[in-house]
CSV table of C-alpha atoms in Angstrom, one decimal:
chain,number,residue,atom,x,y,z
A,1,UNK,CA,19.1,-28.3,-26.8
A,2,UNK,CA,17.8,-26.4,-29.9
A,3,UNK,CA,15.0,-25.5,-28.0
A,4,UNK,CA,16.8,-24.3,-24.5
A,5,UNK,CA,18.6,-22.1,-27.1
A,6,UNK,CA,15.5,-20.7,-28.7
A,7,UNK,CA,13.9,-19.5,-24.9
A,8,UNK,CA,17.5,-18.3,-23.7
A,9,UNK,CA,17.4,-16.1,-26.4
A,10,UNK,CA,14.0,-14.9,-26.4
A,11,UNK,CA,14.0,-14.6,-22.4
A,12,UNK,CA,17.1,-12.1,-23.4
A,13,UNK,CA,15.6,-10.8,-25.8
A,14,UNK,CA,12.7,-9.5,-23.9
A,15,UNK,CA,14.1,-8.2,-20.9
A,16,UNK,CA,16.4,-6.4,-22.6
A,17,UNK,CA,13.4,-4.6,-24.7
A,18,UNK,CA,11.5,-4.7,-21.4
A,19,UNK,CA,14.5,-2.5,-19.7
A,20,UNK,CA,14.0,-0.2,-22.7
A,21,UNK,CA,10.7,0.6,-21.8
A,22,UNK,CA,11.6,1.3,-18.0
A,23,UNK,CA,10.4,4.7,-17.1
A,24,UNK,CA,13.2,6.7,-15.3
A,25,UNK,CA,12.2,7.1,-11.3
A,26,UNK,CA,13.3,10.4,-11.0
A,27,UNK,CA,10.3,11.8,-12.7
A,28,UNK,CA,8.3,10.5,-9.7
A,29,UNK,CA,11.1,11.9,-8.0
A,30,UNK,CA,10.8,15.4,-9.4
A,31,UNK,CA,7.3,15.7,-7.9
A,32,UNK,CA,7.6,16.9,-4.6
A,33,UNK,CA,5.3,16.1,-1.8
A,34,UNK,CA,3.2,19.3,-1.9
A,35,UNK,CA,3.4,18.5,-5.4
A,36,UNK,CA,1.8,15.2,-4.9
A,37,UNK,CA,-0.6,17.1,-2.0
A,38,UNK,CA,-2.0,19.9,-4.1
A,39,UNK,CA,-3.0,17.2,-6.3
A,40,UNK,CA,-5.2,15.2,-4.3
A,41,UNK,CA,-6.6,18.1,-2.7
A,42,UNK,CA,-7.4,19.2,-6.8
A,43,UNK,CA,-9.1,15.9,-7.4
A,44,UNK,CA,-10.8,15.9,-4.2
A,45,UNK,CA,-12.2,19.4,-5.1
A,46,UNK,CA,-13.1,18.6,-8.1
A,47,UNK,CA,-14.8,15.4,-7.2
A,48,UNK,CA,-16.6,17.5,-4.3
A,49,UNK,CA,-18.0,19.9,-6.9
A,50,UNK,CA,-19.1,17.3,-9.5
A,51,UNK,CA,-20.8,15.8,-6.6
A,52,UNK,CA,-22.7,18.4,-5.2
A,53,UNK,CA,-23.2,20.2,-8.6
A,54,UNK,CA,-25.5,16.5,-9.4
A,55,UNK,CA,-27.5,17.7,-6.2
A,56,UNK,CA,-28.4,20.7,-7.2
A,57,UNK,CA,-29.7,19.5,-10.5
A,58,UNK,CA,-31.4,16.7,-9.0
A,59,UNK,CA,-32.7,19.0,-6.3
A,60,UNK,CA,-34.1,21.2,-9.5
A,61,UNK,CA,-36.1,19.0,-10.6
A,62,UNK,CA,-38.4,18.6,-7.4
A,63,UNK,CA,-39.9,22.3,-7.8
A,64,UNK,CA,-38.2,23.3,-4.2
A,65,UNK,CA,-37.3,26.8,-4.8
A,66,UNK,CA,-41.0,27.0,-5.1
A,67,UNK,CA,-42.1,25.5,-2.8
A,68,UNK,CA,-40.1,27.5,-0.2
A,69,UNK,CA,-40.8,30.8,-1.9
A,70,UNK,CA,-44.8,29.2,-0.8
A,71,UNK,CA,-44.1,28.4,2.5
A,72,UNK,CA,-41.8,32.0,3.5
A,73,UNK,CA,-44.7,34.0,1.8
A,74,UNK,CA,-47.3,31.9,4.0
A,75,UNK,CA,-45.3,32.2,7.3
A,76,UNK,CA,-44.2,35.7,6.7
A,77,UNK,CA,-48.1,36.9,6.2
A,78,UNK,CA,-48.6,34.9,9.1
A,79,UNK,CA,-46.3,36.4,11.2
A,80,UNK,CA,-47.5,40.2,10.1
A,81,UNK,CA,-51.0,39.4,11.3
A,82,UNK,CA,-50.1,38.2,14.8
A,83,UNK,CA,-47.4,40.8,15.2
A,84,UNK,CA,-50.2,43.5,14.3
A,85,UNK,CA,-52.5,41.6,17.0
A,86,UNK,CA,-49.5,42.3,19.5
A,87,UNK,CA,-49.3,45.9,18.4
A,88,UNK,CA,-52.8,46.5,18.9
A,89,UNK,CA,-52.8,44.9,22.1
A,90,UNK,CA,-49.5,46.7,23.6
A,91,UNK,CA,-50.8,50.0,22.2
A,92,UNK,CA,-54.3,49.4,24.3
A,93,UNK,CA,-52.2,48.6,27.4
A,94,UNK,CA,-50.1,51.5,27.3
A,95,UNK,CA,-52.6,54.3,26.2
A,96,UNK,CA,-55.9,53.5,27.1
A,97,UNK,CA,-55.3,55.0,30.2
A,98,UNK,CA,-55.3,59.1,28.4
């Protein structure tokens, strides 16, 4: 009986101090839905940048900037010489008849 006693008490006991603790709904309440909206877009951003920003580092460390700097100055001297070959060409075909 002593015993039954003893739980009742503690059972009371703890859900009163548990009820103490209860956090009020109305603060979730207060926060409206574009509230609640704003935020996940935030933490969606945020994640989206954190992500991409770890690309970019990791993409700085394989030397591509100059590599494509190599290949644009290749292509573009490249592309001078054969547009000079057309020039020369199209000039010959139009004038060599003076």
């Amino acid at each position: 009986m002593n015993k039954l006693l003893v739980v009742t008490v503690l059972v009371a006991v703890f859900a009163l101090s548990a009820e103490s603790l209860h956090v009020p709904r109305q603060a979730e309440e207060e926060q409206g839905t574009l509230t609640q909206i704003a935020d996940k877009v935030r933490s969606f951003y945020d994640s989206t940048i954190n992500t991409a920003s770890g690309y970019i580092e990791g993409i700085k460390g394989l030397k591509l900037e100059e590599k494509a700097k190599n290949i644009y100055d290749d292509t573009t001297s490249a592309v001078n010489t054969y547009v000079g070959i057309l020039h020369d060409q199209l000039y010959h075909i139009f004038y060599s008849q003076q």
